[in-house]
Amino acid sequence: MRKLLIIFTSFIALLMVILAAGYGTLHTQYAPKLVNFVFSKVLDKPIAVREVSYSYQQARHITFEGVLVKNPQTHQSILIRKVDIWLDNPLWKDSKLQIDNVLMEGINLQSGWPKLAILPHINIKQLAISSIDFADQGWVVRDMTMQVKHPQYRPSKIFPFYGQIQLSADQIYWQGEALDKVFIDGDISHSNTIIYDMRFNWRHGKFQAQATKGSDEHVWQLPQVSIAGLRLQQHNLEAIHSDVLAWFNHIAMDIDQLDISDSSLEVNDFTANNLLINARHVHLPFKLWQQQDASINLSADSMSAMGQSIKSPNLTLNLQPQSAYVQNLSLEVLQGDIHLQGKFKPDSADIKLLNINNIKWIPSQKSKDLVLAYFNQLHTLNAQSLTINNVQVIDLTQTPAIQTSGMSIDGDQLELKRDGRWGLWDGKLSISASSASSATYDKVTSRNLLLNMHSKDGHFWLEKLFVPLDDGLIKASGDMDYAKTSQPWNLSVEASGIPLRFFTRVFNLPLHLDGITDFTVKGEGLYGDQLIFNHSVTGKLEATISQATSSDDFETLWLRNQGIELDPSEDPHPVDKPKQPTQTKQAVSIGNIHLNADRGRVALKPFSIKGKDFTAYLGGNYDFLFPEKGNVQYKLEGKGKCKALIFDLLGDNSAITMEDNCQ
């Protein structure tokens, strides 16, 4: 396609020819014929003009209407509805023809801008083009108007001019995204680009910005950006073409001041209504740990995260490279409120203040996994002041469920994780519960819980653990020195009224037992590493069990211990026998349990479990140093039976030995 601005210079050359040879003809009906003759014969340009207007009263102004620019190579044409040219005074200056203003109206550019050129002996002060419809490589512009002062050619497919510019468009459309009511006021030169004012609407939001960038710079500097009324939903984001995101992510921007108001966001697992953000010194694309002196103030009428409603959220945040300073975070959530201050890094958290009051949390598996994943990836975790009052947690994601209510936790100068290892390395921590509060695990409730502990320079003391149960009590104390390489420890536990089912479940015993367990534990050793622990663990456990019951009988145990588990409703007897009633729990007697550990070698003194029609014996040895040599035997005998099953609880359960005493 012909160079568009050659049209302008052609018109100027035409004027000079006309003024020299046929000035008077412009006032007659022969003016278009003269102009077309000059274009075709004198200037050798494929341009045709339908009408020419000229007035003596405006001697420096001439109008062309219906200007058709043909391209013999592509057989495409550009039709310009109207062209007005105003000559300057003086007409000739600095060896150049002076044009004050060129106005073009009504252009349809369906193949983008043609190549442009401005002849060196022409000086145009101002170029204005209105009513432009433009399309090129996915870009579509409707009803665009532009004004350029001192225009010069610029190699750009979107805006091919240097100069002081003003541009407005009804709509700019690219890759499925529409910017409406676009306005740009700026100055584009060879050395830099300055945007004094840029405005447009997108997704119901009104955007306004200022920007500048040097030609040798890669980062746009934006003194101010404001966004109001933006509405974004998940399907809106999914509809954004990947090319748009890639293009945006490659534009580096430093924003001095960013203001977002009256906006809403609704994406997967997160919503925000009437969002208000005031940010300073933000770098885009936004990466949390790569900001420099950035500050963000955020608030909203309401939010929700993973289905949980959040009221009155307020966040004041300062960002430095690899650091985020939470100066203030406050929100109402889970029927309570949270207040947080602290410094965070990718692998550490240094909490200055954390207050949690009256919350009730029933975690989903997803929210629980997110919380655990965050804390587990931390290398260090500290908290100067921790206060949690009257909280309730009901965890239904595990079996059996755990419920804690009315709990209060106070901590001071806490170091909870060091070098990726959990522990109370420093500080004081206490957990308590009022008389109306409780902690429930597997239908066992504790009230008036009290736990006091402290640590200094890595030496930890469990001062008191006091856990009243419905029918019992747990008390414990101990200490451990994390700071020493060997990490010596000792522990003393006294417990009564503990359900026996806890232990049968933990140790996966082959009997279904229940009852009440009383026990004491005293132990000590070293915990520097696994080998040191295996060499040093020493102590003893003594337990008595009362009110023991079992729904098992000999036949059920015999089958189960051979890998056959019957449904409780199934009849284990032959079909020709009358159907037996569902089994009920029967009393069993369990002998006292004595377990001793001496430098890693553990001995379980044999004890018996006597039921209605069976007797079981358990006992044996275990060596922490050589666990493969451990042997804790389980032997099952039936009353009046001469056969018994024997197998190792620590070995392969399928390796069963049958003892025949019938001979």
Short mmCIF file of N, CA and C in Angstrom, two decimals, residues 71-207:
data_model
loop_
_atom_site.label_atom_id
_atom_site.label_comp_id
_atom_site.label_asym_id
_atom_site.label_seq_id
_atom_site.Cartn_x
_atom_site.Cartn_y
_atom_site.Cartn_z
N ASN A 71 -3.87 1.18 -4.73
CA ASN A 71 -2.62 0.43 -4.70
C ASN A 71 -2.65 -0.56 -5.85
N PRO A 72 -1.93 -0.30 -6.92
CA PRO A 72 -1.98 -1.19 -8.08
C PRO A 72 -1.49 -2.61 -7.79
N GLN A 73 -0.61 -2.78 -6.77
CA GLN A 73 -0.05 -4.10 -6.49
C GLN A 73 -1.05 -5.00 -5.76
N THR A 74 -1.77 -4.46 -4.79
CA THR A 74 -2.71 -5.28 -4.00
C THR A 74 -4.15 -5.09 -4.44
N HIS A 75 -4.38 -4.13 -5.32
CA HIS A 75 -5.73 -3.81 -5.78
C HIS A 75 -6.65 -3.42 -4.62
N GLN A 76 -6.03 -2.94 -3.53
CA GLN A 76 -6.80 -2.42 -2.40
C GLN A 76 -6.72 -0.89 -2.41
N SER A 77 -7.75 -0.27 -1.88
CA SER A 77 -7.81 1.18 -1.90
C SER A 77 -8.16 1.71 -0.51
N ILE A 78 -7.72 2.93 -0.25
CA ILE A 78 -8.08 3.64 0.97
C ILE A 78 -8.92 4.83 0.56
N LEU A 79 -10.09 4.94 1.15
CA LEU A 79 -10.98 6.06 0.87
C LEU A 79 -10.98 6.99 2.07
N ILE A 80 -10.59 8.24 1.80
CA ILE A 80 -10.61 9.26 2.84
C ILE A 80 -11.78 10.19 2.52
N ARG A 81 -12.69 10.28 3.47
CA ARG A 81 -13.89 11.06 3.20
C ARG A 81 -13.59 12.54 2.98
N LYS A 82 -12.63 13.06 3.76
CA LYS A 82 -12.37 14.50 3.64
C LYS A 82 -10.96 14.81 4.12
N VAL A 83 -10.28 15.73 3.42
CA VAL A 83 -8.95 16.19 3.80
C VAL A 83 -8.95 17.71 3.75
N ASP A 84 -8.60 18.34 4.88
CA ASP A 84 -8.46 19.79 4.96
C ASP A 84 -7.00 20.12 5.22
N ILE A 85 -6.46 21.13 4.46
CA ILE A 85 -5.07 21.55 4.62
C ILE A 85 -5.06 23.05 4.84
N TRP A 86 -4.35 23.47 5.91
CA TRP A 86 -4.14 24.88 6.19
C TRP A 86 -2.65 25.18 6.07
N LEU A 87 -2.30 26.12 5.17
CA LEU A 87 -0.92 26.55 5.03
C LEU A 87 -0.58 27.53 6.14
N ASP A 88 0.70 27.55 6.52
CA ASP A 88 1.15 28.42 7.59
C ASP A 88 1.60 29.77 7.02
N ASN A 89 1.85 30.68 7.90
CA ASN A 89 2.37 32.00 7.55
C ASN A 89 3.60 32.27 8.39
N PRO A 90 4.79 32.39 7.84
CA PRO A 90 5.08 32.41 6.41
C PRO A 90 4.97 31.01 5.79
N LEU A 91 4.79 30.98 4.51
CA LEU A 91 4.62 29.71 3.81
C LEU A 91 5.93 28.95 3.69
N TRP A 92 7.05 29.67 3.64
CA TRP A 92 8.37 29.03 3.48
C TRP A 92 9.29 29.51 4.59
N LYS A 93 9.91 28.55 5.28
CA LYS A 93 10.79 28.91 6.38
C LYS A 93 11.80 27.79 6.59
N ASP A 94 13.05 28.19 6.80
CA ASP A 94 14.13 27.21 7.04
C ASP A 94 14.18 26.18 5.93
N SER A 95 14.00 26.66 4.70
CA SER A 95 14.07 25.80 3.51
C SER A 95 13.02 24.71 3.50
N LYS A 96 11.89 24.94 4.19
CA LYS A 96 10.81 23.96 4.23
C LYS A 96 9.48 24.66 4.00
N LEU A 97 8.58 23.94 3.35
CA LEU A 97 7.22 24.41 3.19
C LEU A 97 6.50 24.20 4.53
N GLN A 98 5.86 25.26 5.04
CA GLN A 98 5.25 25.23 6.37
C GLN A 98 3.75 24.96 6.25
N ILE A 99 3.32 23.84 6.85
CA ILE A 99 1.91 23.47 6.89
C ILE A 99 1.44 23.60 8.33
N ASP A 100 0.44 24.42 8.55
CA ASP A 100 -0.05 24.62 9.92
C ASP A 100 -0.86 23.44 10.42
N ASN A 101 -1.72 22.90 9.56
CA ASN A 101 -2.62 21.85 10.05
C ASN A 101 -3.10 21.01 8.88
N VAL A 102 -3.17 19.69 9.12
CA VAL A 102 -3.77 18.76 8.17
C VAL A 102 -4.83 17.96 8.93
N LEU A 103 -6.06 18.00 8.42
CA LEU A 103 -7.17 17.29 9.06
C LEU A 103 -7.74 16.29 8.07
N MET A 104 -7.76 15.01 8.50
CA MET A 104 -8.34 13.94 7.68
C MET A 104 -9.51 13.34 8.44
N GLU A 105 -10.61 13.12 7.75
CA GLU A 105 -11.81 12.55 8.37
C GLU A 105 -12.26 11.31 7.62
N GLY A 106 -12.62 10.26 8.39
CA GLY A 106 -13.24 9.09 7.79
C GLY A 106 -12.28 8.21 7.03
N ILE A 107 -11.55 7.32 7.73
CA ILE A 107 -10.61 6.39 7.11
C ILE A 107 -10.89 4.99 7.64
N ASN A 108 -10.91 4.01 6.77
CA ASN A 108 -11.10 2.62 7.13
C ASN A 108 -9.85 1.85 6.75
N LEU A 109 -9.07 1.43 7.76
CA LEU A 109 -7.80 0.74 7.54
C LEU A 109 -7.96 -0.71 7.98
N GLN A 110 -8.40 -1.57 7.11
CA GLN A 110 -8.66 -2.97 7.44
C GLN A 110 -7.43 -3.84 7.35
N SER A 111 -6.33 -3.29 6.86
CA SER A 111 -5.08 -4.06 6.79
C SER A 111 -3.96 -3.35 7.55
N GLY A 112 -4.35 -2.56 8.54
CA GLY A 112 -3.35 -1.87 9.34
C GLY A 112 -2.89 -0.60 8.67
N TRP A 113 -1.96 0.06 9.36
CA TRP A 113 -1.41 1.29 8.82
C TRP A 113 -0.53 0.98 7.62
N PRO A 114 -0.66 1.77 6.55
CA PRO A 114 0.31 1.64 5.45
C PRO A 114 1.64 2.25 5.88
N LYS A 115 2.67 1.98 5.14
CA LYS A 115 3.96 2.60 5.45
C LYS A 115 3.85 4.10 5.24
N LEU A 116 4.42 4.83 6.17
CA LEU A 116 4.29 6.28 6.16
C LEU A 116 5.64 6.93 5.91
N ALA A 117 5.58 8.12 5.37
CA ALA A 117 6.79 8.91 5.18
C ALA A 117 6.42 10.37 5.09
N ILE A 118 7.23 11.23 5.66
CA ILE A 118 7.05 12.67 5.57
C ILE A 118 8.29 13.23 4.87
N LEU A 119 8.09 13.93 3.78
CA LEU A 119 9.23 14.41 3.00
C LEU A 119 10.02 15.44 3.81
N PRO A 120 11.34 15.43 3.69
CA PRO A 120 12.17 16.30 4.52
C PRO A 120 11.96 17.79 4.26
N HIS A 121 11.44 18.16 3.10
CA HIS A 121 11.28 19.59 2.81
C HIS A 121 9.88 20.08 3.19
N ILE A 122 9.10 19.27 3.93
CA ILE A 122 7.78 19.66 4.40
C ILE A 122 7.78 19.65 5.92
N ASN A 123 7.25 20.68 6.54
CA ASN A 123 7.10 20.75 8.00
C ASN A 123 5.62 20.89 8.33
N ILE A 124 5.04 19.85 8.95
CA ILE A 124 3.64 19.88 9.35
C ILE A 124 3.58 20.10 10.87
N LYS A 125 2.92 21.16 11.27
CA LYS A 125 2.83 21.46 12.69
C LYS A 125 1.86 20.53 13.41
N GLN A 126 0.75 20.24 12.75
CA GLN A 126 -0.25 19.41 13.42
C GLN A 126 -0.99 18.56 12.41
N LEU A 127 -1.13 17.24 12.76
CA LEU A 127 -1.89 16.30 11.96
C LEU A 127 -3.04 15.78 12.81
N ALA A 128 -4.25 15.84 12.25
CA ALA A 128 -5.43 15.32 12.96
C ALA A 128 -6.16 14.35 12.04
N ILE A 129 -6.51 13.18 12.59
CA ILE A 129 -7.26 12.17 11.84
C ILE A 129 -8.42 11.74 12.71
N SER A 130 -9.62 11.80 12.18
CA SER A 130 -10.81 11.44 12.95
C SER A 130 -11.59 10.35 12.23
N SER A 131 -12.45 9.67 13.04
CA SER A 131 -13.32 8.62 12.52
C SER A 131 -12.52 7.53 11.81
N ILE A 132 -11.55 6.96 12.54
CA ILE A 132 -10.70 5.89 12.00
C ILE A 132 -11.24 4.55 12.48
N ASP A 133 -11.45 3.63 11.57
CA ASP A 133 -11.68 2.22 11.89
C ASP A 133 -10.46 1.45 11.44
N PHE A 134 -9.88 0.68 12.38
CA PHE A 134 -8.55 0.11 12.17
C PHE A 134 -8.57 -1.36 12.54
N ALA A 135 -7.87 -2.20 11.75
CA ALA A 135 -7.72 -3.62 12.08
C ALA A 135 -6.37 -4.10 11.60
N ASP A 136 -5.67 -4.86 12.49
CA ASP A 136 -4.36 -5.39 12.11
C ASP A 136 -3.90 -6.41 13.15
N GLN A 137 -3.66 -7.65 12.73
CA GLN A 137 -3.07 -8.70 13.56
C GLN A 137 -3.77 -8.84 14.92
N GLY A 138 -5.08 -8.99 14.88
CA GLY A 138 -5.84 -9.18 16.12
C GLY A 138 -6.28 -7.91 16.79
N TRP A 139 -5.72 -6.75 16.35
CA TRP A 139 -6.14 -5.47 16.91
C TRP A 139 -7.31 -4.93 16.09
N VAL A 140 -8.33 -4.45 16.78
CA VAL A 140 -9.46 -3.79 16.13
C VAL A 140 -9.76 -2.52 16.90
N VAL A 141 -9.80 -1.38 16.17
CA VAL A 141 -10.07 -0.08 16.78
C VAL A 141 -11.28 0.52 16.09
N ARG A 142 -12.22 0.98 16.89
CA ARG A 142 -13.43 1.56 16.33
C ARG A 142 -13.52 3.04 16.69
N ASP A 143 -13.84 3.85 15.65
CA ASP A 143 -14.10 5.28 15.82
C ASP A 143 -12.97 5.96 16.61
N MET A 144 -11.76 5.88 16.10
CA MET A 144 -10.60 6.48 16.75
C MET A 144 -10.34 7.87 16.17
N THR A 145 -9.93 8.78 17.03
CA THR A 145 -9.54 10.13 16.65
C THR A 145 -8.17 10.40 17.25
N MET A 146 -7.30 11.01 16.45
CA MET A 146 -5.97 11.33 16.97
C MET A 146 -5.53 12.69 16.48
N GLN A 147 -4.73 13.35 17.30
CA GLN A 147 -4.06 14.60 16.95
C GLN A 147 -2.59 14.47 17.29
N VAL A 148 -1.74 14.87 16.36
CA VAL A 148 -0.30 14.75 16.56
C VAL A 148 0.35 16.09 16.22
N LYS A 149 1.07 16.68 17.15
CA LYS A 149 1.82 17.90 16.89
C LYS A 149 3.23 17.53 16.44
N HIS A 150 3.66 18.16 15.35
CA HIS A 150 5.00 17.90 14.77
C HIS A 150 5.20 16.40 14.53
N PRO A 151 4.35 15.81 13.71
CA PRO A 151 4.42 14.35 13.50
C PRO A 151 5.68 13.94 12.74
N GLN A 152 6.22 12.79 13.17
CA GLN A 152 7.33 12.13 12.47
C GLN A 152 7.02 10.64 12.43
N TYR A 153 7.56 9.98 11.43
CA TYR A 153 7.28 8.55 11.28
C TYR A 153 7.93 7.75 12.40
N ARG A 154 7.16 6.77 12.90
CA ARG A 154 7.61 5.87 13.97
C ARG A 154 7.28 4.44 13.56
N PRO A 155 8.23 3.51 13.64
CA PRO A 155 7.98 2.13 13.19
C PRO A 155 7.13 1.36 14.21
N SER A 156 5.83 1.63 14.23
CA SER A 156 4.91 0.95 15.13
C SER A 156 3.63 0.63 14.37
N LYS A 157 3.11 -0.57 14.59
CA LYS A 157 1.89 -0.97 13.89
C LYS A 157 0.64 -0.39 14.53
N ILE A 158 0.75 0.04 15.79
CA ILE A 158 -0.43 0.56 16.48
C ILE A 158 -0.51 2.08 16.37
N PHE A 159 0.61 2.75 16.65
CA PHE A 159 0.60 4.21 16.59
C PHE A 159 1.89 4.68 15.92
N PRO A 160 1.85 4.89 14.60
CA PRO A 160 3.08 5.10 13.84
C PRO A 160 3.53 6.56 13.74
N PHE A 161 3.52 7.29 14.87
CA PHE A 161 3.93 8.69 14.85
C PHE A 161 4.74 9.03 16.09
N TYR A 162 5.78 9.82 15.92
CA TYR A 162 6.38 10.55 17.02
C TYR A 162 5.69 11.90 17.11
N GLY A 163 5.69 12.50 18.31
CA GLY A 163 5.11 13.82 18.48
C GLY A 163 4.24 13.90 19.71
N GLN A 164 3.69 15.09 19.93
CA GLN A 164 2.74 15.27 21.02
C GLN A 164 1.39 14.76 20.54
N ILE A 165 0.80 13.82 21.29
CA ILE A 165 -0.37 13.12 20.78
C ILE A 165 -1.56 13.26 21.71
N GLN A 166 -2.72 13.18 21.11
CA GLN A 166 -3.97 12.95 21.81
C GLN A 166 -4.75 11.95 21.00
N LEU A 167 -5.20 10.90 21.68
CA LEU A 167 -5.90 9.82 20.99
C LEU A 167 -7.13 9.44 21.78
N SER A 168 -8.22 9.23 21.09
CA SER A 168 -9.43 8.72 21.72
C SER A 168 -10.05 7.70 20.80
N ALA A 169 -10.68 6.70 21.40
CA ALA A 169 -11.33 5.66 20.61
C ALA A 169 -12.53 5.15 21.37
N ASP A 170 -13.57 4.83 20.63
CA ASP A 170 -14.76 4.26 21.25
C ASP A 170 -14.45 2.89 21.82
N GLN A 171 -13.59 2.12 21.11
CA GLN A 171 -13.23 0.78 21.61
C GLN A 171 -11.95 0.32 20.93
N ILE A 172 -11.09 -0.28 21.72
CA ILE A 172 -9.91 -0.98 21.21
C ILE A 172 -10.04 -2.43 21.63
N TYR A 173 -9.97 -3.33 20.67
CA TYR A 173 -10.27 -4.75 20.90
C TYR A 173 -9.06 -5.58 20.49
N TRP A 174 -8.62 -6.48 21.42
CA TRP A 174 -7.47 -7.33 21.10
C TRP A 174 -7.61 -8.67 21.81
N GLN A 175 -7.54 -9.75 21.06
CA GLN A 175 -7.55 -11.12 21.57
C GLN A 175 -8.70 -11.36 22.55
N GLY A 176 -9.87 -10.87 22.16
CA GLY A 176 -11.05 -11.12 22.98
C GLY A 176 -11.26 -10.13 24.10
N GLU A 177 -10.35 -9.19 24.31
CA GLU A 177 -10.48 -8.20 25.37
C GLU A 177 -10.79 -6.84 24.76
N ALA A 178 -11.78 -6.15 25.32
CA ALA A 178 -12.22 -4.85 24.80
C ALA A 178 -11.93 -3.76 25.82
N LEU A 179 -11.19 -2.73 25.39
CA LEU A 179 -11.00 -1.51 26.16
C LEU A 179 -11.94 -0.47 25.59
N ASP A 180 -12.83 0.04 26.43
CA ASP A 180 -13.84 1.00 25.98
C ASP A 180 -13.47 2.41 26.43
N LYS A 181 -13.96 3.40 25.64
CA LYS A 181 -13.78 4.82 25.97
C LYS A 181 -12.31 5.13 26.25
N VAL A 182 -11.46 4.84 25.30
CA VAL A 182 -10.02 4.99 25.48
C VAL A 182 -9.62 6.43 25.19
N PHE A 183 -8.76 7.00 26.06
CA PHE A 183 -8.20 8.33 25.85
C PHE A 183 -6.74 8.32 26.27
N ILE A 184 -5.87 8.88 25.40
CA ILE A 184 -4.43 8.95 25.69
C ILE A 184 -3.95 10.35 25.33
N ASP A 185 -3.23 10.96 26.27
CA ASP A 185 -2.60 12.26 26.05
C ASP A 185 -1.13 12.11 26.42
N GLY A 186 -0.24 12.28 25.44
CA GLY A 186 1.16 12.04 25.74
C GLY A 186 2.10 12.68 24.76
N ASP A 187 3.35 12.33 24.93
CA ASP A 187 4.43 12.88 24.08
C ASP A 187 5.37 11.72 23.79
N ILE A 188 5.49 11.36 22.49
CA ILE A 188 6.36 10.26 22.08
C ILE A 188 7.50 10.83 21.26
N SER A 189 8.72 10.60 21.74
CA SER A 189 9.90 11.07 21.01
C SER A 189 10.86 9.90 20.83
N HIS A 190 11.97 10.18 20.14
CA HIS A 190 12.96 9.13 19.92
C HIS A 190 13.61 8.70 21.23
N SER A 191 13.67 9.60 22.21
CA SER A 191 14.40 9.31 23.45
C SER A 191 13.50 8.77 24.55
N ASN A 192 12.22 9.16 24.58
CA ASN A 192 11.35 8.64 25.64
C ASN A 192 9.89 8.77 25.24
N THR A 193 9.05 8.12 26.06
CA THR A 193 7.60 8.18 25.89
C THR A 193 7.00 8.65 27.21
N ILE A 194 6.18 9.69 27.13
CA ILE A 194 5.52 10.22 28.33
C ILE A 194 4.01 10.20 28.09
N ILE A 195 3.28 9.54 28.99
CA ILE A 195 1.83 9.52 28.94
C ILE A 195 1.34 10.38 30.10
N TYR A 196 0.82 11.57 29.76
CA TYR A 196 0.32 12.46 30.80
C TYR A 196 -1.01 11.97 31.37
N ASP A 197 -1.80 11.38 30.52
CA ASP A 197 -3.10 10.89 30.98
C ASP A 197 -3.53 9.75 30.07
N MET A 198 -3.91 8.63 30.67
CA MET A 198 -4.43 7.50 29.91
C MET A 198 -5.66 6.98 30.66
N ARG A 199 -6.78 6.84 29.96
CA ARG A 199 -8.01 6.39 30.57
C ARG A 199 -8.70 5.37 29.66
N PHE A 200 -9.31 4.37 30.29
CA PHE A 200 -10.12 3.41 29.54
C PHE A 200 -10.98 2.62 30.53
N ASN A 201 -11.98 1.93 30.00
CA ASN A 201 -12.86 1.05 30.79
C ASN A 201 -12.60 -0.39 30.39
N TRP A 202 -12.54 -1.27 31.41
CA TRP A 202 -12.36 -2.71 31.16
C TRP A 202 -13.04 -3.48 32.27
N ARG A 203 -13.88 -4.44 31.89
CA ARG A 203 -14.60 -5.29 32.86
C ARG A 203 -15.33 -4.43 33.89
N HIS A 204 -16.04 -3.44 33.44
CA HIS A 204 -16.81 -2.51 34.28
C HIS A 204 -15.92 -1.58 35.09
N GLY A 205 -14.62 -1.72 35.02
CA GLY A 205 -13.73 -0.88 35.79
C GLY A 205 -13.25 0.32 35.00
N LYS A 206 -13.07 1.44 35.69
CA LYS A 206 -12.55 2.66 35.08
C LYS A 206 -11.07 2.79 35.46
N PHE A 207 -10.19 2.77 34.45
CA PHE A 207 -8.75 2.81 34.66
C PHE A 207 -8.23 4.20 34.27
#
